[in-house]
Amino acid sequence: MNQTERRRWLIDALLAEDGRYAGTRIPLTEGGQKKLLRSLMNVRPPRENDPEFLRVQDEYLGEELARKTVVRADDLTPLRGSLTLWQGDITTLAADGIVNAANSGMTGCYSPCHGCIDNCIHTYAGVQLRHDCAVLMREQGHEEPAGGAKITNAYNLPAKYVLHTVGPIVGGGEPTAQDRRLLASCYTSCLDLAAEYGLGSLAFCCISTGVFGYPQDKAAAVAVETVEGWLARHGSGMKVIFNVFRDSDLEIYRELLA
Ligand code: AR6
């Protein structure tokens, strides 16, 4: 199969899973088909996956990744100690671990083609990620509290592992002392887990500063202070990458790390 055939095969397979999709018209353009495929993946409940589906999906996502520029964490130059700053899409970063800003359900974002990092990570990792998260959540038996962390394989992403953490919901106002504690705890929980798994590099996104509305500058200050404190306390040389997406965050972190 070529890439177009794989995409059509995956769309057909996902449409066939749910009777409500009967009669869905498949767009003719590549862009339209990509959007439909991503949407179908985003809304799909976690489930055991058919090996044939996984084979085609993994070939498809592997080829999509091959068309992107992947940045290796090892090639990034730290700014201060082992603290590194990098702007870009975290799904194109080859680090030992990347941090996902998850929600308390912890099985990804179900809103079709939503612009959050959770949606992006689950889309390009593949459907195995949601299944693994669902298994972890079933074992846990309750929603994920803010400030903790869980680790899974990264499947079709260039990273080795995804660390999932739920940040505090602030909604744009002044963060409380508890919000600050919870955000700091997201960073330390991820670092603890990364150390436990022996990761040499870990990329943090700007947790809570998108949909959850933690003011960007205040969140960045917590992030840098917490990570620096943790590295010093543990005498750790782990390469920590602050992964920013927006230009405004790039400016904020540049100043903090100057
Ligand atoms: N690569 C790196 N950073 C990204 C990417 C990407 N591909 N996409 C977005 N960001 P958000 P939150 C940045 O909203 O505030 C989800 O729906 C983005 O610019 O993704 O913790 C979850 O399921 C921002 O700086 O996470 C939760 O319901 C940062 O990632 C909720 O959002 C975090 O923004 C969590 O909200």
XYZ file of N, CA and C and ligand atoms in Angstrom:
810
model
N 0.841 -1.202 0.000
C 0.000 0.000 0.000
C 0.877 1.254 0.000
N 0.508 2.244 -0.767
C 1.185 3.536 -0.626
C 0.474 4.344 0.471
N 0.966 5.558 0.740
C 0.457 6.326 1.886
C -1.035 6.686 1.707
N -1.422 7.012 0.504
C -2.835 7.355 0.233
C -3.717 6.131 0.475
N -3.234 4.991 0.025
C -4.021 3.760 0.219
C -4.124 3.403 1.704
N -3.029 3.610 2.423
C -3.072 3.332 3.876
C -4.094 4.238 4.561
N -4.060 5.525 4.199
C -4.990 6.481 4.818
C -6.434 6.067 4.547
N -6.725 5.705 3.311
C -8.090 5.285 2.953
C -8.464 4.000 3.695
N -7.499 3.101 3.794
C -7.752 1.821 4.483
C -8.111 2.083 5.946
N -7.358 2.976 6.584
C -7.596 3.282 8.009
C -8.954 3.970 8.191
N -9.263 4.903 7.309
C -10.561 5.591 7.386
C -11.688 4.569 7.247
N -11.576 3.709 6.242
C -12.625 2.688 6.033
C -12.760 1.795 7.267
N -11.617 1.401 7.834
C -11.652 0.504 9.003
C -12.326 1.193 10.187
N -12.019 2.464 10.404
C -12.603 3.173 11.551
C -14.090 3.451 11.313
N -14.462 3.782 10.089
C -15.882 4.026 9.785
C -16.705 2.752 9.989
N -16.086 1.619 9.667
C -16.814 0.340 9.773
C -17.041 -0.060 11.231
N -16.311 0.585 12.158
C -16.440 0.201 13.575
C -17.732 0.704 14.214
N -18.369 1.678 13.609
C -19.521 2.312 14.257
C -20.634 2.551 13.226
N -21.769 1.926 13.475
C -22.899 2.009 12.541
C -23.366 3.437 12.279
N -23.107 4.334 13.238
C -23.546 5.726 13.067
C -22.787 6.441 11.959
N -21.685 5.844 11.535
C -20.890 6.479 10.470
C -21.378 6.094 9.074
N -22.408 5.226 9.008
C -22.891 4.766 7.690
C -23.227 5.979 6.830
N -22.788 5.962 5.605
C -23.105 7.049 4.673
C -22.151 8.227 4.754
N -21.131 8.150 5.634
C -20.150 9.247 5.730
C -19.420 9.398 4.400
N -19.367 10.630 3.914
C -18.664 10.868 2.641
C -17.192 11.138 2.921
N -16.355 10.452 2.215
C -14.910 10.607 2.423
C -14.399 11.724 1.515
N -13.763 12.738 2.091
C -13.274 13.850 1.264
C -12.308 13.360 0.181
N -12.257 14.095 -0.897
C -11.378 13.701 -2.007
C -9.959 14.215 -1.809
N -9.823 15.300 -1.066
C -8.490 15.892 -0.929
C -7.688 15.198 0.185
N -6.364 15.277 0.054
C -5.480 14.702 1.074
C -5.738 15.378 2.423
N -5.860 16.713 2.401
C -6.084 17.465 3.641
C -7.386 17.052 4.315
N -8.426 16.912 3.522
C -9.736 16.523 4.060
C -9.687 15.118 4.646
N -8.984 14.239 3.980
C -8.887 12.857 4.474
C -8.064 12.790 5.763
N -7.010 13.597 5.821
C -6.193 13.602 7.039
C -7.017 14.076 8.234
N -7.834 15.099 7.980
C -8.679 15.648 9.047
C -9.701 14.609 9.508
N -10.287 13.913 8.549
C -11.276 12.885 8.896
C -10.613 11.762 9.689
N -9.435 11.319 9.244
C -8.750 10.234 9.950
C -8.406 10.648 11.380
N -7.872 11.865 11.517
C -7.515 12.322 12.868
C -8.767 12.400 13.748
N -9.849 12.929 13.183
C -11.099 13.047 13.953
C -11.592 11.679 14.402
N -11.550 10.717 13.495
C -12.029 9.372 13.839
C -11.159 8.750 14.936
N -9.857 9.011 14.867
C -8.962 8.502 15.921
C -9.252 9.202 17.248
N -9.491 10.508 17.179
C -9.720 11.301 18.397
C -10.982 10.871 19.163
N -12.039 10.531 18.434
C -13.314 10.213 19.120
C -13.426 8.722 19.462
N -12.493 7.927 18.990
C -12.596 6.467 19.156
C -12.337 6.054 20.605
N -13.252 5.271 21.179
C -13.029 4.825 22.560
C -11.809 3.900 22.620
N -11.181 3.796 23.804
C -10.052 2.870 23.923
C -10.539 1.444 23.690
N -9.724 0.649 23.040
C -10.096 -0.755 22.840
C -8.859 -1.582 22.481
N -9.018 -2.894 22.606
C -7.994 -3.821 22.116
C -7.930 -3.610 20.614
N -6.729 -3.580 20.061
C -6.625 -3.279 18.647
C -6.227 -4.487 17.822
N -6.875 -4.587 16.689
C -6.619 -5.648 15.742
C -5.186 -5.494 15.181
N -4.395 -6.572 15.175
C -3.004 -6.474 14.709
C -2.878 -5.917 13.289
N -3.825 -6.245 12.423
C -3.769 -5.744 11.038
C -3.966 -4.222 11.022
N -4.909 -3.745 11.856
C -5.133 -2.302 11.949
C -3.844 -1.615 12.434
N -3.232 -2.194 13.463
C -2.014 -1.584 14.021
C -0.879 -1.580 13.002
N -0.786 -2.653 12.224
C 0.291 -2.718 11.224
C 0.143 -1.576 10.210
N -1.073 -1.398 9.696
C -1.290 -0.347 8.690
C -1.130 1.034 9.336
N -1.690 1.208 10.525
C -1.569 2.495 11.208
C -0.100 2.845 11.480
N 0.676 1.857 11.955
C 2.077 2.135 12.284
C 2.878 2.479 11.022
N 2.571 1.806 9.919
C 3.242 2.145 8.653
C 2.862 3.562 8.228
N 1.575 3.879 8.386
C 1.089 5.203 7.988
C 1.737 6.300 8.845
N 1.709 6.120 10.162
C 2.276 7.155 11.046
C 3.794 7.237 10.890
N 4.427 6.108 10.631
C 5.871 6.102 10.410
C 6.232 6.924 9.176
N 5.439 6.776 8.140
C 5.687 7.523 6.903
C 5.401 9.020 7.106
N 4.334 9.334 7.863
C 4.043 10.748 8.162
C 5.218 11.379 8.906
N 5.758 10.624 9.875
C 6.887 11.143 10.657
C 8.120 11.331 9.775
N 8.326 10.402 8.860
C 9.499 10.484 7.978
C 9.451 11.747 7.118
N 8.263 12.299 6.919
C 8.127 13.517 6.109
C 8.328 14.788 6.930
N 8.483 14.615 8.252
C 8.698 15.785 9.127
C 10.176 15.864 9.512
N 10.561 17.012 10.048
C 11.929 17.132 10.562
C 11.914 16.760 12.039
N 12.628 15.713 12.377
C 12.709 15.292 13.779
C 13.963 15.902 14.400
N 13.781 16.473 15.596
C 14.913 17.080 16.312
C 15.324 16.141 17.440
N 16.627 15.904 17.546
C 17.120 15.018 18.595
C 17.477 15.830 19.846
N 16.977 15.397 20.978
C 17.272 16.097 22.237
C 18.777 16.208 22.444
N 19.504 15.181 22.045
C 20.970 15.167 22.229
C 21.644 16.293 21.455
N 21.003 16.769 20.394
C 21.617 17.821 19.569
C 21.321 19.232 20.085
N 20.465 19.348 21.097
C 20.108 20.683 21.606
C 21.141 21.129 22.640
N 21.528 22.383 22.542
C 22.540 22.917 23.458
C 21.872 23.531 24.683
N 22.237 23.081 25.891
C 21.634 23.662 27.099
C 21.992 25.140 27.258
N 21.092 25.866 27.928
C 21.332 27.292 28.175
C 21.974 27.522 29.538
N 21.509 26.710 30.505
C 22.034 26.869 31.871
C 22.055 25.502 32.544
N 23.237 25.042 32.979
C 23.333 23.679 33.518
C 22.866 22.716 32.439
N 21.882 21.880 32.803
C 21.348 20.962 31.780
C 19.989 21.447 31.278
N 19.625 22.679 31.634
C 18.329 23.229 31.208
C 18.406 23.741 29.772
N 17.457 23.293 28.984
C 17.469 23.551 27.553
C 16.119 24.124 27.134
N 16.160 24.958 26.114
C 14.920 25.568 25.623
C 14.756 25.206 24.161
N 13.561 24.759 23.796
C 13.329 24.402 22.388
C 11.887 24.728 22.000
N 11.754 25.404 20.880
C 10.406 25.735 20.388
C 10.036 24.782 19.261
N 8.890 24.170 19.378
C 8.436 23.290 18.302
C 7.358 22.332 18.770
N 6.946 21.504 17.839
C 5.906 20.503 18.089
C 6.551 19.316 18.809
N 6.093 19.040 20.004
C 6.722 18.007 20.845
C 6.655 16.618 20.206
N 5.733 16.435 19.260
C 5.625 15.124 18.602
C 6.717 14.931 17.544
N 7.583 15.935 17.382
C 8.721 15.781 16.461
C 10.048 15.792 17.221
N 9.987 15.607 18.532
C 11.207 15.646 19.344
C 11.601 14.239 19.789
N 12.825 13.849 19.443
C 13.342 12.549 19.869
C 14.071 12.724 21.194
N 13.289 12.663 22.280
C 13.852 12.728 23.638
C 13.503 11.399 24.306
N 14.186 11.091 25.419
C 13.821 9.853 26.120
C 12.372 9.936 26.610
N 11.991 11.112 27.125
C 10.612 11.282 27.588
C 10.052 12.622 27.160
N 8.770 12.641 26.818
C 8.084 13.926 26.579
C 6.889 13.976 27.523
N 6.563 15.169 27.982
C 5.483 15.311 28.953
C 4.215 15.808 28.265
N 3.142 15.066 28.501
C 1.826 15.419 27.961
C 1.005 16.129 29.037
N 0.325 17.215 28.641
C -0.587 17.910 29.559
C -1.971 17.271 29.389
N -2.263 16.334 30.281
C -3.456 15.498 30.137
C -4.647 16.070 30.915
N -5.773 15.370 30.847
C -6.927 15.710 31.693
C -7.134 14.563 32.683
N -8.067 14.740 33.610
C -8.188 13.763 34.698
C -8.672 12.392 34.214
N -9.263 12.323 33.024
C -9.654 11.028 32.470
C -8.436 10.252 31.988
N -7.389 10.972 31.617
C -6.081 10.419 31.236
C -6.075 9.516 30.014
N -7.103 9.581 29.171
C -7.047 8.737 27.962
C -7.041 9.603 26.703
N -6.613 10.844 26.840
C -6.470 11.712 25.676
C -7.655 12.642 25.484
N -7.534 13.457 24.451
C -8.571 14.445 24.125
C -9.500 13.846 23.071
N -10.793 13.888 23.341
C -11.775 13.268 22.430
C -12.399 14.276 21.467
N -11.965 15.527 21.520
C -12.564 16.556 20.678
C -11.861 16.538 19.305
N -12.602 16.279 18.221
C -11.962 16.063 16.920
C -11.036 17.201 16.495
N -9.779 16.878 16.231
C -8.772 17.826 15.731
C -8.568 19.031 16.640
N -8.818 18.871 17.917
C -8.602 19.966 18.867
C -7.106 20.318 18.888
N -6.807 21.584 19.174
C -5.420 22.056 19.095
C -4.573 21.838 20.339
N -5.059 21.062 21.303
C -4.268 20.863 22.526
C -3.150 19.839 22.295
N -2.203 19.841 23.197
C -1.063 18.929 23.044
C -1.489 17.473 23.241
N -2.452 17.242 24.105
C -2.968 15.902 24.384
C -3.511 15.281 23.088
N -4.232 16.083 22.325
C -4.791 15.617 21.057
C -3.667 15.265 20.085
N -2.690 16.142 20.015
C -1.576 15.960 19.081
C -0.775 14.705 19.430
N -0.445 14.550 20.701
C 0.366 13.407 21.132
C -0.367 12.087 20.866
N -1.646 12.026 21.243
C -2.397 10.781 21.024
C -2.553 10.488 19.536
N -2.781 11.525 18.730
C -2.964 11.311 17.289
C -1.722 10.681 16.671
N -0.550 11.249 16.959
C 0.661 10.794 16.273
C 1.347 9.618 16.954
N 0.981 9.332 18.212
C 1.486 8.111 18.852
C 0.742 6.910 18.285
N -0.559 7.116 18.027
C -1.390 6.018 17.540
C -2.347 5.527 18.615
N -3.274 4.690 18.188
C -4.370 4.281 19.079
C -3.908 3.421 20.253
N -2.692 2.869 20.165
C -2.183 2.055 21.287
C -2.059 2.900 22.554
N -1.778 4.182 22.382
C -1.539 5.032 23.554
C -2.809 5.133 24.400
N -3.935 5.372 23.733
C -5.202 5.471 24.483
C -5.511 4.152 25.190
N -5.245 3.059 24.517
C -5.505 1.753 25.127
C -4.656 1.577 26.385
N -3.376 1.894 26.292
C -2.486 1.758 27.459
C -2.945 2.653 28.613
N -3.332 3.882 28.268
C -3.791 4.811 29.313
C -5.056 4.277 29.975
N -5.943 3.714 29.164
C -7.201 3.185 29.710
C -6.919 2.022 30.663
N -5.937 1.190 30.312
C -5.582 0.065 31.188
C -5.056 0.599 32.523
N -4.174 1.596 32.450
C -3.635 2.199 33.682
C -4.764 2.785 34.533
N -5.702 3.455 33.863
C -6.787 4.112 34.598
C -7.745 3.092 35.207
N -7.967 1.993 34.487
C -8.826 0.935 35.029
C -8.178 0.355 36.282
N -6.885 0.126 36.204
C -6.165 -0.413 37.369
C -6.255 0.560 38.549
N -6.141 1.839 38.241
C -6.159 2.860 39.305
C -7.545 3.000 39.925
N -8.569 2.872 39.099
C -9.941 2.873 39.604
C -10.513 4.228 39.963
N -9.810 5.292 39.714
C -10.355 6.634 39.935
C -9.640 7.622 39.034
N -10.230 8.804 38.897
C -9.651 9.823 38.026
C -8.248 10.213 38.495
N -7.467 10.697 37.564
C -6.104 11.106 37.898
C -6.144 12.472 38.586
N -5.606 12.565 39.795
C -5.576 13.877 40.446
C -4.516 14.786 39.810
N -4.688 16.071 39.917
C -3.677 17.016 39.427
C -2.397 16.819 40.219
N -1.247 16.975 39.533
C 0.040 16.936 40.221
C 0.754 15.600 40.208
N 0.104 14.554 39.712
C 0.752 13.238 39.638
C 1.346 13.019 38.253
N 1.796 11.811 37.993
C 2.315 11.497 36.656
C 2.231 10.002 36.402
N 2.009 9.673 35.134
C 2.027 8.279 34.709
C 2.905 8.183 33.461
N 3.426 6.994 33.221
C 4.324 6.832 32.065
C 3.822 5.712 31.165
N 3.927 5.948 29.872
C 3.586 4.916 28.888
C 4.649 4.922 27.793
N 4.588 3.901 26.976
C 5.347 3.845 25.741
C 4.909 5.022 24.853
N 5.753 5.390 23.884
C 5.376 6.504 22.998
C 4.970 6.024 21.598
N 5.048 4.722 21.380
C 4.624 4.106 20.110
C 5.194 4.798 18.882
N 4.388 5.461 18.067
C 4.897 5.988 16.790
C 5.547 7.368 16.879
N 5.713 7.866 18.093
C 6.403 9.147 18.249
C 7.914 8.889 18.269
N 8.716 9.904 17.972
C 10.167 9.694 18.027
C 10.710 9.598 19.455
N 9.924 10.004 20.450
C 10.337 9.865 21.856
C 10.209 8.397 22.274
N 10.867 8.056 23.411
C 10.743 6.674 23.898
C 9.500 6.503 24.785
N 9.275 7.508 25.629
C 8.165 7.418 26.586
C 7.350 8.708 26.582
N 6.073 8.575 26.949
C 5.249 9.756 27.221
C 4.924 9.749 28.711
N 5.161 10.886 29.364
C 4.770 11.036 30.765
C 3.524 11.905 30.778
N 2.475 11.413 31.390
C 1.191 12.106 31.368
C 0.959 12.753 32.726
N 0.699 14.028 32.731
C 0.442 14.719 33.999
C -0.751 15.646 33.828
N -1.512 15.811 34.904
C -2.676 16.707 34.863
C -2.346 17.941 35.692
N -2.362 19.092 35.061
C -2.078 20.336 35.761
C -3.330 20.911 36.410
N -3.151 21.928 37.247
C -4.304 22.593 37.872
C -5.091 23.410 36.850
N -6.397 23.505 37.069
C -7.257 24.329 36.199
C -7.376 25.706 36.849
N -6.875 26.705 36.157
C -6.845 28.043 36.752
C -7.859 28.980 36.084
N -7.987 28.852 34.789
C -9.010 29.652 34.101
C -8.644 31.110 33.899
N -7.359 31.410 33.884
C -6.922 32.764 33.513
C -6.755 33.741 34.666
N -7.287 33.413 35.844
C -7.170 34.338 36.991
C -5.828 34.190 37.697
N -5.785 34.725 38.893
C -4.563 34.638 39.717
C -4.471 33.224 40.295
N -3.364 32.497 40.051
C -3.243 31.155 40.624
C -3.179 31.227 42.153
N -3.813 30.274 42.818
C -3.760 30.215 44.275
C -2.474 29.492 44.686
N -2.198 29.498 45.997
C -1.021 28.769 46.494
C -1.158 27.282 46.165
N -2.389 26.800 46.228
C -2.628 25.376 45.906
C -2.361 25.099 44.425
N -2.772 26.010 43.528
C -2.486 25.843 42.094
C -0.979 25.741 41.883
N -0.277 26.612 42.560
C 1.183 26.662 42.416
C 1.806 25.353 42.885
N 1.315 24.866 44.036
C 1.828 23.590 44.576
C 1.553 22.436 43.603
N 0.340 22.444 43.058
C -0.028 21.351 42.138
C 0.796 21.404 40.861
N 1.020 22.611 40.359
C 1.824 22.727 39.136
C 3.254 22.264 39.408
N 3.820 22.701 40.528
C 5.180 22.272 40.885
C 5.224 20.741 41.015
N 4.156 20.186 41.572
C 4.095 18.742 41.765
C 4.047 17.999 40.420
N 3.428 18.601 39.387
C 3.457 17.991 38.042
C 4.908 17.803 37.612
N 5.709 18.850 37.824
C 7.117 18.792 37.397
C 7.904 17.765 38.217
N 7.737 17.786 39.536
C 8.530 16.844 40.352
C 8.058 15.396 40.132
N 6.755 15.200 39.965
C 6.264 13.824 39.719
C 6.839 13.274 38.424
N 6.895 14.107 37.393
C 7.457 13.657 36.101
C 8.950 13.382 36.240
N 9.654 14.268 36.952
C 11.099 14.074 37.120
C 11.382 12.804 37.930
N 10.591 12.570 38.981
C 10.770 11.343 39.788
C 10.603 10.104 38.908
N 9.550 10.127 38.106
C 9.247 8.983 37.238
C 10.339 8.812 36.173
N 10.793 9.928 35.626
C 11.851 9.875 34.604
C 13.126 9.284 35.202
N 13.431 9.683 36.441
C 14.636 9.156 37.096
C 14.473 7.658 37.348
N 13.272 7.275 37.794
C 13.002 5.860 38.054
C 13.215 5.022 36.787
N 12.853 5.567 35.651
C 12.999 4.843 34.375
C 14.363 5.081 33.726
N 15.223 5.840 34.401
C 16.570 6.059 33.874
C 16.625 6.914 32.622
N 15.693 7.844 32.476
C 15.687 8.679 31.267
C 16.797 9.720 31.332
N 17.478 9.891 30.216
C 18.564 10.870 30.166
C 18.100 12.244 29.719
N 16.943 12.296 29.069
C 16.408 13.588 28.622
C 14.886 13.589 28.764
N 14.380 14.744 29.173
C 12.933 14.863 29.395
C 12.471 16.235 28.920
N 11.451 16.259 28.063
C 10.933 17.526 27.534
C 9.576 17.838 28.155
N 9.510 18.996 28.816
C 8.248 19.446 29.408
C 7.554 20.425 28.469
N 6.274 20.238 28.242
C 5.485 21.281 27.577
C 5.088 22.294 28.650
N 4.423 23.361 28.243
C 4.008 24.390 29.205
C 2.675 23.961 29.846
N 2.820 23.056 30.814
C 1.663 22.423 31.469
C 0.666 23.463 31.998
N -0.593 23.228 31.747
C -1.710 24.044 32.286
C -1.903 25.425 31.648
N -1.007 25.811 30.746
C -1.072 27.201 30.272
C -1.925 27.396 29.015
N -2.553 26.318 28.549
C -3.425 26.439 27.388
C -4.870 26.434 27.849
N -5.555 25.339 27.586
C -6.974 25.188 27.964
C -7.177 25.453 29.465
N -6.238 25.040 30.293
C -6.400 25.173 31.750
C -6.098 26.576 32.283
N -5.581 27.453 31.428
C -5.533 28.883 31.750
C -4.637 29.338 32.892
N -3.532 28.645 33.136
C -2.551 29.146 34.119
C -1.759 30.243 33.416
N -1.657 31.442 33.967
C -0.913 32.501 33.279
C 0.504 32.036 32.905
N 0.881 32.280 31.666
C 2.118 31.708 31.118
C 3.368 32.093 31.902
N 3.494 33.383 32.252
C 4.725 33.811 32.927
C 4.836 33.189 34.312
N 3.695 33.106 35.002
C 3.718 32.534 36.365
C 3.999 31.038 36.309
N 3.434 30.371 35.311
C 3.676 28.924 35.174
C 5.144 28.664 34.843
N 5.713 29.492 33.988
C 7.113 29.290 33.590
C 8.038 29.469 34.790
N 7.730 30.445 35.638
C 8.558 30.676 36.825
C 8.524 29.447 37.736
N 7.335 28.875 37.921
C 7.208 27.661 38.743
C 7.998 26.523 38.096
N 7.868 26.404 36.778
C 8.523 25.306 36.050
C 10.037 25.363 36.241
N 10.622 26.519 35.980
C 12.088 26.631 36.028
C 12.601 26.447 37.457
N 11.945 27.100 38.393
C 12.393 27.000 39.789
C 12.291 25.558 40.294
N 11.183 24.908 39.964
C 10.965 23.538 40.452
C 11.966 22.570 39.835
N 12.168 22.682 38.534
C 13.085 21.753 37.862
C 14.513 21.977 38.356
N 14.908 23.227 38.464
C 16.272 23.509 38.914
C 16.499 22.974 40.333
N 15.508 23.180 41.182
C 15.594 22.688 42.566
C 15.702 21.171 42.594
N 14.893 20.512 41.787
C 14.891 19.038 41.765
C 16.243 18.517 41.285
N 16.774 19.104 40.207
C 18.058 18.639 39.657
C 19.175 18.814 40.686
N 19.145 19.961 41.382
C 20.182 20.226 42.381
C 20.062 19.232 43.536
N 18.834 19.022 44.024
C 18.629 18.100 45.149
C 19.067 16.687 44.809
N 18.850 16.287 43.552
C 19.161 14.908 43.156
C 20.544 14.782 42.536
N 21.259 15.897 42.431
C 22.575 15.855 41.780
C 22.469 15.227 40.401
N 21.385 15.540 39.714
C 21.087 14.857 38.446
C 21.568 15.644 37.235
N 22.078 14.917 36.255
C 22.503 15.552 35.004
C 21.469 15.374 33.904
N 20.244 14.986 34.289
C 19.205 14.775 33.273
C 19.034 16.042 32.433
N 18.989 15.860 31.130
C 18.791 17.014 30.254
C 17.294 17.344 30.257
N 16.964 18.514 30.764
C 15.552 18.902 30.819
C 15.300 19.981 29.776
N 14.370 19.691 28.906
C 14.061 20.610 27.809
C 12.724 21.290 28.094
N 12.733 22.600 28.154
C 11.464 23.333 28.233
C 10.999 23.508 26.792
N 9.956 22.787 26.462
C 9.431 22.819 25.092
C 8.322 23.857 25.024
N 8.607 24.921 24.288
C 7.588 25.955 24.103
C 7.007 25.833 22.704
N 5.791 26.279 22.582
C 5.096 26.197 21.296
C 4.852 27.604 20.778
N 4.382 28.458 21.684
C 4.061 29.843 21.293
C 5.281 30.754 21.439
N 5.325 31.788 20.591
C 6.416 32.766 20.650
C 6.442 33.456 22.013
N 5.254 33.708 22.573
C 5.199 34.399 23.866
C 5.901 33.568 24.940
N 5.740 32.237 24.894
C 6.429 31.381 25.867
C 7.928 31.353 25.614
N 8.311 31.398 24.344
C 9.742 31.415 24.025
C 10.405 32.622 24.691
N 9.755 33.761 24.586
C 10.296 34.984 25.202
C 10.393 34.850 26.718
N 9.327 34.352 27.315
C 9.283 34.208 28.778
C 10.421 33.303 29.272
N 10.572 32.139 28.649
C 11.605 31.187 29.083
C 13.011 31.705 28.776
N 13.147 32.410 27.646
C 14.460 32.971 27.302
C 14.941 33.881 28.426
N 14.022 34.705 28.903
C 14.391 35.631 29.989
C 14.720 34.875 31.267
N 13.860 33.893 31.578
C 14.073 33.146 32.824
C 15.390 32.369 32.813
N 15.778 31.898 31.663
C 16.969 31.054 31.592
C 18.232 31.829 31.212
N 18.060 33.126 31.021
C 19.209 33.941 30.588
C 20.284 33.957 31.664
N 3.794 20.670 20.954
C 4.200 21.381 22.017
N 3.385 22.196 22.730
C 2.089 22.255 22.337
C 1.583 21.526 21.237
C 2.499 20.696 20.535
N 2.118 19.975 19.501
N 0.267 21.826 21.110
C -0.044 22.689 22.084
N 1.055 22.964 22.822
P -2.869 22.602 26.495
P -3.421 22.464 29.392
C 1.226 23.821 24.008
O -4.116 23.378 26.272
O -3.524 23.927 29.479
C -6.428 19.204 26.759
O -7.648 19.219 26.081
C 0.262 24.964 24.187
O 0.648 26.075 23.365
O -2.581 21.516 25.531
O -2.622 21.740 30.438
C -6.333 18.123 27.824
O -7.058 16.967 27.477
C 0.458 25.263 25.660
O 1.634 26.033 25.821
O -2.836 21.916 27.978
C -6.891 18.833 29.012
O -8.294 18.778 29.022
C 0.720 23.878 26.272
O 0.988 23.016 25.151
C -6.441 20.258 28.836
O -6.256 20.421 27.433
C -0.407 23.306 27.093
O -1.656 23.634 26.519
C -5.133 20.535 29.511
O -4.888 21.911 29.407
